[in-house]
Tab-separated table of N, CA and C and ligand atoms in Angstrom:
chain	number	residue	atom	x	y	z
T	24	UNK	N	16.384	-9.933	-10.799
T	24	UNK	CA	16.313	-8.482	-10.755
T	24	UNK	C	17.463	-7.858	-11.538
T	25	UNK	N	18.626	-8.463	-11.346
T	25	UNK	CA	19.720	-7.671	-11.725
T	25	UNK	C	20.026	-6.525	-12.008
T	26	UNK	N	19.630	-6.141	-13.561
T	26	UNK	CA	19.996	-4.559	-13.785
T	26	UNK	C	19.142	-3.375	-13.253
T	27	UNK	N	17.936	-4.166	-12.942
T	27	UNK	CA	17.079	-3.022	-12.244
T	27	UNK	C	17.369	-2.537	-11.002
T	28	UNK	N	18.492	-2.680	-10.350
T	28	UNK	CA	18.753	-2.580	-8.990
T	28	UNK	C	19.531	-1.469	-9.346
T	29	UNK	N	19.917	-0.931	-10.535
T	29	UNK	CA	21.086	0.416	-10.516
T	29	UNK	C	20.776	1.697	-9.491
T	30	UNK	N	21.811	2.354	-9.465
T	30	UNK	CA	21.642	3.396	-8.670
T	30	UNK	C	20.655	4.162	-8.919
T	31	UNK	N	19.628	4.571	-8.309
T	31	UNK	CA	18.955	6.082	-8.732
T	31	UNK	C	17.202	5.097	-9.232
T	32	UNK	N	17.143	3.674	-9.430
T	32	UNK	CA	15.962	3.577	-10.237
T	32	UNK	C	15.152	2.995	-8.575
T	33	UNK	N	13.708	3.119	-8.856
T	33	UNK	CA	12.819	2.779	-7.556
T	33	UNK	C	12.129	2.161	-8.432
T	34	UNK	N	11.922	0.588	-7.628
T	34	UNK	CA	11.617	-0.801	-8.044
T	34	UNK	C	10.190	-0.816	-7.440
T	35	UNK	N	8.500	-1.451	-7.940
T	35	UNK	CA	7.611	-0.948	-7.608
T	35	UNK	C	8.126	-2.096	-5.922
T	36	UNK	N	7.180	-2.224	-5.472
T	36	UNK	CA	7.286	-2.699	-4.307
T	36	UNK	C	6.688	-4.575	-4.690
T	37	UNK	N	5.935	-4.529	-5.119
T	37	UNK	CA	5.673	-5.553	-5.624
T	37	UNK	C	4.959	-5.299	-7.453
T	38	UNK	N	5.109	-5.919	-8.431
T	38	UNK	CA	5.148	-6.181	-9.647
T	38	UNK	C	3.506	-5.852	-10.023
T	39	UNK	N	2.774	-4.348	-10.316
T	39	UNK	CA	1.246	-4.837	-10.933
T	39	UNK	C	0.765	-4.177	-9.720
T	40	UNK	N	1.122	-3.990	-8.937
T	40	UNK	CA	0.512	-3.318	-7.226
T	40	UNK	C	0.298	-2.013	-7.449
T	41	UNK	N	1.140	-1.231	-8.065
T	41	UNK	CA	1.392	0.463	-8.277
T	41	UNK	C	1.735	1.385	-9.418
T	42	UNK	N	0.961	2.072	-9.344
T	42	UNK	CA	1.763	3.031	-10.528
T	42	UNK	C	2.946	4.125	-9.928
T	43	UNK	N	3.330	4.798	-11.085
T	43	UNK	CA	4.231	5.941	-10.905
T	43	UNK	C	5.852	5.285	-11.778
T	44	UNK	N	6.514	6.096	-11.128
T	44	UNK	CA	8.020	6.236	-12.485
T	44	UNK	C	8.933	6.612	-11.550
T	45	UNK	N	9.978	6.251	-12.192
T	45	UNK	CA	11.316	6.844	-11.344
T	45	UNK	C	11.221	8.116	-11.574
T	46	UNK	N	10.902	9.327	-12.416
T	46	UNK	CA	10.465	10.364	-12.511
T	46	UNK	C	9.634	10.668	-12.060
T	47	UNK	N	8.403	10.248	-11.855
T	47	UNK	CA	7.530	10.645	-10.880
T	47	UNK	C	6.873	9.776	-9.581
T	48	UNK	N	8.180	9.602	-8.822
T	48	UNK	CA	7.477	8.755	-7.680
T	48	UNK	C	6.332	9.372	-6.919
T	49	UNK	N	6.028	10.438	-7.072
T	49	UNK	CA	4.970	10.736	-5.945
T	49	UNK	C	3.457	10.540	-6.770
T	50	UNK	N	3.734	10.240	-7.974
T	50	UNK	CA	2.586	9.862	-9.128
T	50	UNK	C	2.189	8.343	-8.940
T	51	UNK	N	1.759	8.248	-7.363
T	51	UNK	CA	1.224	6.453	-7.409
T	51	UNK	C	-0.367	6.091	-7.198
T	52	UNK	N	-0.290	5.313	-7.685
T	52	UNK	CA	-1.718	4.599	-7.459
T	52	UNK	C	-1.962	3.620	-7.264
T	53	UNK	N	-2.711	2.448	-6.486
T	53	UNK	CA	-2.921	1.498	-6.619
T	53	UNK	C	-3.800	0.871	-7.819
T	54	UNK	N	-3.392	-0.178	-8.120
T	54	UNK	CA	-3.669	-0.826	-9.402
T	54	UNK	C	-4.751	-1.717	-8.533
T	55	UNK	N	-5.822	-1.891	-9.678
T	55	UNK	CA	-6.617	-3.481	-8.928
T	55	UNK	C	-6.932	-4.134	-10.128
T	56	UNK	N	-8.221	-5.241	-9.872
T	56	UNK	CA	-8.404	-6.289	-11.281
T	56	UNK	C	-9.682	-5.961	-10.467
T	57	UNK	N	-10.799	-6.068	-12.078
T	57	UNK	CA	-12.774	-6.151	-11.524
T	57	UNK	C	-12.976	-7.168	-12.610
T	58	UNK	N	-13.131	-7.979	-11.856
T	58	UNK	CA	-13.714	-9.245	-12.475
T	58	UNK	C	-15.148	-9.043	-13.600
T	59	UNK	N	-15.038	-9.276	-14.702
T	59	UNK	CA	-16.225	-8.864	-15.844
T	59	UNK	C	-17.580	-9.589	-15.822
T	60	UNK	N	-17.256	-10.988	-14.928
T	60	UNK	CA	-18.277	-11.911	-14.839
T	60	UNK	C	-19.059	-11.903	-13.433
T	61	UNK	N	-18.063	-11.584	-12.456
T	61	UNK	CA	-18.838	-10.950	-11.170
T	61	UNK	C	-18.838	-9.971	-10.498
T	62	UNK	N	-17.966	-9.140	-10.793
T	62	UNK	CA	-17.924	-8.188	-10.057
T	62	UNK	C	-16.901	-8.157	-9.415
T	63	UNK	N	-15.742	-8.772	-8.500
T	63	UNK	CA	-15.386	-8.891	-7.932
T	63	UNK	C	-13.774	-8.072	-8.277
T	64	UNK	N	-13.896	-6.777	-6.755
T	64	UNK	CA	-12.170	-6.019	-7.338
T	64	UNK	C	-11.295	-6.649	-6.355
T	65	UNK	N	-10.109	-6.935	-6.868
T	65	UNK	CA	-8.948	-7.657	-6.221
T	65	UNK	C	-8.023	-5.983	-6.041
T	66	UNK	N	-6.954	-6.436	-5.126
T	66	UNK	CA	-5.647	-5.491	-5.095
T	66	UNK	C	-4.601	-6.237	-6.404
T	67	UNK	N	-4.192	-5.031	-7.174
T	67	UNK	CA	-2.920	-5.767	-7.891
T	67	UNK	C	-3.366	-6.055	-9.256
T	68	UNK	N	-2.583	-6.395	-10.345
T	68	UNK	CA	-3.094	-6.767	-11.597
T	68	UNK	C	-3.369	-8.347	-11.262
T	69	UNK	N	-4.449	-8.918	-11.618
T	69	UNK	CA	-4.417	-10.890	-11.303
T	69	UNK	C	-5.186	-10.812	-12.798
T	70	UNK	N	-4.421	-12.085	-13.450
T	70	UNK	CA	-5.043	-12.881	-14.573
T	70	UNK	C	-6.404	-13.400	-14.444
T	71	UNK	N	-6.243	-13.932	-13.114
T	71	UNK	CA	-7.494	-14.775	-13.095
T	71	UNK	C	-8.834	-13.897	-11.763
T	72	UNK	N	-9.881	-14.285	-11.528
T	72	UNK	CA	-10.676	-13.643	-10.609
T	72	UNK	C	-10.263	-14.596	-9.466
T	73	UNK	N	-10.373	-13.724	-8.624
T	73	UNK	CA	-10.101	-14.603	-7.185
T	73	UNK	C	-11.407	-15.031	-6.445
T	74	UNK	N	-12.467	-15.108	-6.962
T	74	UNK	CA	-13.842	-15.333	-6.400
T	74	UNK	C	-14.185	-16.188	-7.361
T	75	UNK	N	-14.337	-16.164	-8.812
T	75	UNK	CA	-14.843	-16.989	-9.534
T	75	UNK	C	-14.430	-17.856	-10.252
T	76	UNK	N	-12.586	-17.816	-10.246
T	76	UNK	CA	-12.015	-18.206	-11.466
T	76	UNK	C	-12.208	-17.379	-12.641
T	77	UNK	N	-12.790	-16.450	-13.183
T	77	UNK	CA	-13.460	-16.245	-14.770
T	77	UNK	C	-11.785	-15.512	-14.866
T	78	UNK	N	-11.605	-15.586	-16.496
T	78	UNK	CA	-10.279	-14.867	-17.135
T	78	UNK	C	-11.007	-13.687	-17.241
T	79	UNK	N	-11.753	-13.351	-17.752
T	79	UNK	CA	-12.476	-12.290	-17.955
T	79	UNK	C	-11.702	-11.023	-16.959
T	80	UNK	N	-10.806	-10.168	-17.135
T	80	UNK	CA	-10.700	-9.373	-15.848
T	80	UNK	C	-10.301	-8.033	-16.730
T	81	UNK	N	-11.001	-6.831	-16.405
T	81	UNK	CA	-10.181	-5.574	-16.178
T	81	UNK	C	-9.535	-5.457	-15.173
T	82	UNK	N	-8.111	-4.248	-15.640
T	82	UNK	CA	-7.539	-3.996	-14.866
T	82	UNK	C	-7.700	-1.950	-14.687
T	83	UNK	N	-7.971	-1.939	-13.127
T	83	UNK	CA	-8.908	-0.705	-12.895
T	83	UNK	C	-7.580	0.060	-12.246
T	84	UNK	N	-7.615	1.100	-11.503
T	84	UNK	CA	-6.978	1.967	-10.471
T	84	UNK	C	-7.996	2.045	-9.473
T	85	UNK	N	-7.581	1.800	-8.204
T	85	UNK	CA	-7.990	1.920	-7.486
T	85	UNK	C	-8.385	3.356	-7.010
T	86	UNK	N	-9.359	3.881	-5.938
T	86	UNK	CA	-9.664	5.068	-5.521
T	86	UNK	C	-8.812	5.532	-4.530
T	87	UNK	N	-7.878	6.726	-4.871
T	87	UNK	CA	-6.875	6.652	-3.737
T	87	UNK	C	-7.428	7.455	-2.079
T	88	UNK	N	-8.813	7.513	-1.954
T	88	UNK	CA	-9.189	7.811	-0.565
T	88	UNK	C	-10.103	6.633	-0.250
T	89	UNK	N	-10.058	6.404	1.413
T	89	UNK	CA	-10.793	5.363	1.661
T	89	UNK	C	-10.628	6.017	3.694
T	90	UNK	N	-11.958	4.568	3.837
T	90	UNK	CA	-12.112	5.006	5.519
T	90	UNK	C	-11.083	3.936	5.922
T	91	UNK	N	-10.879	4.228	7.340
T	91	UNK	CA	-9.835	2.769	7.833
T	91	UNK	C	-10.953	2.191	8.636
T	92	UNK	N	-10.907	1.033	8.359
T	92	UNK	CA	-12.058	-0.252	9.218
T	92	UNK	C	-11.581	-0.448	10.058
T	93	UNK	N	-9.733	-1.246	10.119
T	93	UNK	CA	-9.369	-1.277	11.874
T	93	UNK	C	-8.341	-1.391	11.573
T	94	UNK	N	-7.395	-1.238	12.854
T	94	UNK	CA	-5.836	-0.942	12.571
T	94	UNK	C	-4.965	-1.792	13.948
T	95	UNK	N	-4.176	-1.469	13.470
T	95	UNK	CA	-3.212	-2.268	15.052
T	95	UNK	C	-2.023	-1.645	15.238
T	96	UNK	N	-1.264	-0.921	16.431
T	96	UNK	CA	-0.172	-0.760	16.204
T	96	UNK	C	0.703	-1.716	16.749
T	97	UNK	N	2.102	-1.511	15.932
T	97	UNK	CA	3.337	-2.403	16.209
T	97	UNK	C	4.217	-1.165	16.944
T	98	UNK	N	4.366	-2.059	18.738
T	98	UNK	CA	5.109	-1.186	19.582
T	98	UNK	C	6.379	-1.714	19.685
T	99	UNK	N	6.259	-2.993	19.000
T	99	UNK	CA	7.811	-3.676	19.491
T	99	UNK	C	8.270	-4.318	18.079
T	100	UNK	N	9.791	-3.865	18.083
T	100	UNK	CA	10.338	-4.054	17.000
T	100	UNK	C	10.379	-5.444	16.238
T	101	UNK	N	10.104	-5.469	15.429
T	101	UNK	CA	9.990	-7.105	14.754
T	101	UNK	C	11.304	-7.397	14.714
T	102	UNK	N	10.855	-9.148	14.557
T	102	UNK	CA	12.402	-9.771	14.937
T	102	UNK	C	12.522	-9.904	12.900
T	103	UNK	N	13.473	-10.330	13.007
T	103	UNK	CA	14.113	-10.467	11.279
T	103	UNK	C	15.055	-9.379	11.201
T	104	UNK	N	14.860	-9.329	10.062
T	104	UNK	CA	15.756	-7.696	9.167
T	104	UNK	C	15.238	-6.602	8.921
T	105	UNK	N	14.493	-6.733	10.448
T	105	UNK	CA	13.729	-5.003	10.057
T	105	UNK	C	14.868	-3.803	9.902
T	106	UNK	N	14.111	-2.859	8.831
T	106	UNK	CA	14.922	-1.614	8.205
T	106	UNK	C	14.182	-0.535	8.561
T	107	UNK	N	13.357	-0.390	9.480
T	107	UNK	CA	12.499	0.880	10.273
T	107	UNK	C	13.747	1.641	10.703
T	108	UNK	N	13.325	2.461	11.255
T	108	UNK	CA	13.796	3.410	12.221
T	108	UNK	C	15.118	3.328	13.075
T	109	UNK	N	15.695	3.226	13.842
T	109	UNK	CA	16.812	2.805	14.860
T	109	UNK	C	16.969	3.605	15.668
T	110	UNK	N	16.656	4.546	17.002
T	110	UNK	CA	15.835	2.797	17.805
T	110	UNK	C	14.642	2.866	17.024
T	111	UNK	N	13.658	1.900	17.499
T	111	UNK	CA	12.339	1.403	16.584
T	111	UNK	C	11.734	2.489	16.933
T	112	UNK	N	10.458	2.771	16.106
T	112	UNK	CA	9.427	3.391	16.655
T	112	UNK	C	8.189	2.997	16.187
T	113	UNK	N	7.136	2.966	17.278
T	113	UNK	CA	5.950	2.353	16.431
T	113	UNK	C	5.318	3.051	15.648
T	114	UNK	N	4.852	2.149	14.946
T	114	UNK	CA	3.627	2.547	13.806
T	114	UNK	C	2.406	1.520	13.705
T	115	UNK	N	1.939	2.174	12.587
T	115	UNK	CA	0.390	1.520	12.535
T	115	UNK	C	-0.132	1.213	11.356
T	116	UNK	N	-0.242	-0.043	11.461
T	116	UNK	CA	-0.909	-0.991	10.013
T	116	UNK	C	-2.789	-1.310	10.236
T	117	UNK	N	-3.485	-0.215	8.951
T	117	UNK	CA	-4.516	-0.538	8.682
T	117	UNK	C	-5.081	-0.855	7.740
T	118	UNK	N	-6.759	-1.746	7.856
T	118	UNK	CA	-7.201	-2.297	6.894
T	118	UNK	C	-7.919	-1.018	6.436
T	119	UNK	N	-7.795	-0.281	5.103
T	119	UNK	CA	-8.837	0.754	4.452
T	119	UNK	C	-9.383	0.455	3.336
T	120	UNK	N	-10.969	0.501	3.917
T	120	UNK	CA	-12.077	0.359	3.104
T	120	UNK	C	-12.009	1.494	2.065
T	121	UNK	N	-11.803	0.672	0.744
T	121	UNK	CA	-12.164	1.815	-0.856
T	121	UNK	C	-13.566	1.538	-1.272
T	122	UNK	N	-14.137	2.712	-1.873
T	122	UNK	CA	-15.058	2.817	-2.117
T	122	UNK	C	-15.399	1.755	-3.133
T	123	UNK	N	-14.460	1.122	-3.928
T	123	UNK	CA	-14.387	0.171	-5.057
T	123	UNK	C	-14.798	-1.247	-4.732
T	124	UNK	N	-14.779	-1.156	-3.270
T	124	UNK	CA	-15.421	-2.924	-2.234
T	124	UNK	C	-14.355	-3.364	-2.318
T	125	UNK	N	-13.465	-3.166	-1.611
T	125	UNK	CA	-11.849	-3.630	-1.427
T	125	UNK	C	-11.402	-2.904	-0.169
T	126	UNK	N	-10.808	-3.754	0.734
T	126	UNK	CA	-10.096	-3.752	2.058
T	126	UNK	C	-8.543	-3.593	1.624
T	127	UNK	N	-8.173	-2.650	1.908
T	127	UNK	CA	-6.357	-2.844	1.757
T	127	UNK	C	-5.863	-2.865	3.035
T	128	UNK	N	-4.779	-3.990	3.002
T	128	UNK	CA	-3.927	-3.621	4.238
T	128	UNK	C	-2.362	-2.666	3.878
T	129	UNK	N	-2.538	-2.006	4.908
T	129	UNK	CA	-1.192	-0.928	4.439
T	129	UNK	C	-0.851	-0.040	5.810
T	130	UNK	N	0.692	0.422	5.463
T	130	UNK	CA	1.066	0.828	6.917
T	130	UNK	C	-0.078	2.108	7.013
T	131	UNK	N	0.133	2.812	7.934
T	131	UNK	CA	-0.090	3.898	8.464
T	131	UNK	C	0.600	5.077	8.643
T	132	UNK	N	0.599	6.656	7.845
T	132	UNK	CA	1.644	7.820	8.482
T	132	UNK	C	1.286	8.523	9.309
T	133	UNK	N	1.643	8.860	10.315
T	133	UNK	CA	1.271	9.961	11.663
T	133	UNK	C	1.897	9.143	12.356
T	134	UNK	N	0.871	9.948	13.743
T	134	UNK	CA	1.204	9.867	15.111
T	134	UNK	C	0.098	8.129	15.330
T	135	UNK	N	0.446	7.537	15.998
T	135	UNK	CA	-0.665	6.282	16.002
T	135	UNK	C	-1.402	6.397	17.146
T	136	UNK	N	-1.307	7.551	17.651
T	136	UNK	CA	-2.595	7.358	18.748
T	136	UNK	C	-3.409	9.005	17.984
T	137	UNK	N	-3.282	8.758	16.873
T	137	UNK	CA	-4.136	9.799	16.357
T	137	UNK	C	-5.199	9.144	15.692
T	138	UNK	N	-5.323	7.962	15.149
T	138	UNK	CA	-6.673	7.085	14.211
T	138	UNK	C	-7.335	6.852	15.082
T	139	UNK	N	-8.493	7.183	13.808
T	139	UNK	CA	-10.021	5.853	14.836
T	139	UNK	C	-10.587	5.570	13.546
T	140	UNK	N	-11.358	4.779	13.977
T	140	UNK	CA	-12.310	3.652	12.634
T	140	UNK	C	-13.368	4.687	12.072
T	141	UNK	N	-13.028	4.895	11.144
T	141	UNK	CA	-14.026	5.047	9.871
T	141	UNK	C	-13.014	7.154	9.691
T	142	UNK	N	-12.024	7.160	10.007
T	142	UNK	CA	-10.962	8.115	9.871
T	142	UNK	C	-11.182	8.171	8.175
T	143	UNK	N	-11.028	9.243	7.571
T	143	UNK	CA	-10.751	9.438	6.320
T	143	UNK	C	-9.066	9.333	6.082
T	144	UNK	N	-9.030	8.618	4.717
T	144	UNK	CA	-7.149	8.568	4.962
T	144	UNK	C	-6.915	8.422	3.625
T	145	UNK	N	-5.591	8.866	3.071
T	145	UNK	CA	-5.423	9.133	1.551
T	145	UNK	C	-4.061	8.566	1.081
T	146	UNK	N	-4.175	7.652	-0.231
T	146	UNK	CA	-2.815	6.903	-0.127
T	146	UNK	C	-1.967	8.200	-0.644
T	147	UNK	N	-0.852	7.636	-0.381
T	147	UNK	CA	0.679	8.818	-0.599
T	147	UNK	C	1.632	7.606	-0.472
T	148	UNK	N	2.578	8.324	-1.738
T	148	UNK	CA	3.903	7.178	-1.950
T	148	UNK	C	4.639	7.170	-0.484
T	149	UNK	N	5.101	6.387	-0.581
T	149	UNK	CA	6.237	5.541	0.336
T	149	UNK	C	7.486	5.136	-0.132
T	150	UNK	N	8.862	5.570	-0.354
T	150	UNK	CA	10.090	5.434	-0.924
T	150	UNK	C	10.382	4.414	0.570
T	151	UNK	N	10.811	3.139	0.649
T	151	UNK	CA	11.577	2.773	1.134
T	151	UNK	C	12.552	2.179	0.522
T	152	UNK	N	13.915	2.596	1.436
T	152	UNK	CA	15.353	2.194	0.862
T	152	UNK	C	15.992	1.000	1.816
T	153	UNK	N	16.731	0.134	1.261
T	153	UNK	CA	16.931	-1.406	2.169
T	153	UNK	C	18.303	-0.718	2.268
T	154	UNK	N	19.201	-1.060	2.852
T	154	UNK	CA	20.082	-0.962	3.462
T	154	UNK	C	21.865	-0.793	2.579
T	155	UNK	N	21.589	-2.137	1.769
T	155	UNK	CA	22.579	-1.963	0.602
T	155	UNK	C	22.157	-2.339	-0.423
T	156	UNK	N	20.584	-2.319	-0.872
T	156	UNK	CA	20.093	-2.373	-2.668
T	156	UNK	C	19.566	-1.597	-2.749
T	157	UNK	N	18.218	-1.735	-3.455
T	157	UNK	CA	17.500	-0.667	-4.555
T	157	UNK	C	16.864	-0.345	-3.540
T	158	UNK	N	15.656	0.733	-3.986
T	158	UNK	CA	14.831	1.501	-3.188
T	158	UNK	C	13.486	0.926	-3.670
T	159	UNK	N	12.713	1.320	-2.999
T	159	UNK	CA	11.243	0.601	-3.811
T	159	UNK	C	10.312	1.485	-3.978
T	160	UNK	N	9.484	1.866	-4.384
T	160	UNK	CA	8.483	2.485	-4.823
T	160	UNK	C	6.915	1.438	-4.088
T	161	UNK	N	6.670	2.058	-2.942
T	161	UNK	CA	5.507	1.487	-1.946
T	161	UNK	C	4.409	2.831	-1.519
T	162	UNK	N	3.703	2.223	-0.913
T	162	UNK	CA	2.884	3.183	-0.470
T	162	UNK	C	2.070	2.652	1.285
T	163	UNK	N	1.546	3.993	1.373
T	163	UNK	CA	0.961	4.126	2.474
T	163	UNK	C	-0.265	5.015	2.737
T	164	UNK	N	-0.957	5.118	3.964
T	164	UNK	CA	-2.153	5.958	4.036
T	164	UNK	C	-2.032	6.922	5.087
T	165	UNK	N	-2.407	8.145	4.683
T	165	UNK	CA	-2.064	9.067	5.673
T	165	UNK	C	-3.406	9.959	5.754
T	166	UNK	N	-3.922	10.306	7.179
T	166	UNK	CA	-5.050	11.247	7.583
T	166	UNK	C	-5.338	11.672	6.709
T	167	UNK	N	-6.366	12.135	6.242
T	167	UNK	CA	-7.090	13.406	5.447
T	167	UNK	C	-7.348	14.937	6.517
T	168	UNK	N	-6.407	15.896	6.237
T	168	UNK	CA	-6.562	17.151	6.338
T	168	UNK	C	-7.827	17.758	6.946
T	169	UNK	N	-8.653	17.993	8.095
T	169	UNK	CA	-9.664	18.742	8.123
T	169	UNK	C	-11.018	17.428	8.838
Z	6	ZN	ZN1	-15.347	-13.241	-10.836
């Protein structure tokens, strides 16, 4: 990583997962791959198809609204180096169905006894900052309005 860790720059969260800029973090999108030989959309840029093998792959943007299929909340603080909240507070990680035939897993923003299955929900960036490095450029899904 080295120089990319300077002050002020937001690192994507993982490499090919997202768009947007240190200038425009709230400009994100999820990235995917649609396989040319079957069909098949992955999360993320991938070389190869994850269903068929074929090289053959575009690389698409994903649709940033989707329903949530099912979710779970986390009431108790994970053990490791969690960097949540202090004290913890729960939240909620769901799988959301895109219209593109792709399941994402991704946290959840609100209240968590506010979802239910087939909820409309819309990705929106996620800045998380670790403690003493860089910041990352992530995302998450939050209710749809109305
Ligand atoms: Zn394929």
């Amino acid at each position: 990583m080295g120089d990319e860790t300077a002050a002020g720059k937001l690192l994507p969260v993982n490499e090919g997962l997202v768009t947007g800029t240190d200038n425009e973090p709230r400009d994100v999108q999820l990235l995917g791959s649609k396989c040319d030989r079957c069909g098949e959309v992955s999360l993320g840029a991938n070389a190869v198809c994850l269903n068929c093998g074929s090289d053959r792959i575009t690389g698409i943007r994903l649709a940033p609204e989707g329903e949530l299929w099912t979710y779970t909340v986390i009431r108790h603080r994970p053990p490791g180096g969690y960097l949540g909240p202090d004290p913890f507070e729960p939240f909620a990680i769901g799988l959301v169905e895109l219209p593109d035939g792709i399941r994402v897993m991704a946290p959840l923003a609100g209240d968590v006894d506010s979802f239910e299955i087939g909820c409309r929900l819309r990705l929106e960036p996620w800045i998380l900052q670790s403690r003493d490095g860089p910041a990352y450029r992530a995302f998450r899904f939050a209710a749809v309005a109305g």
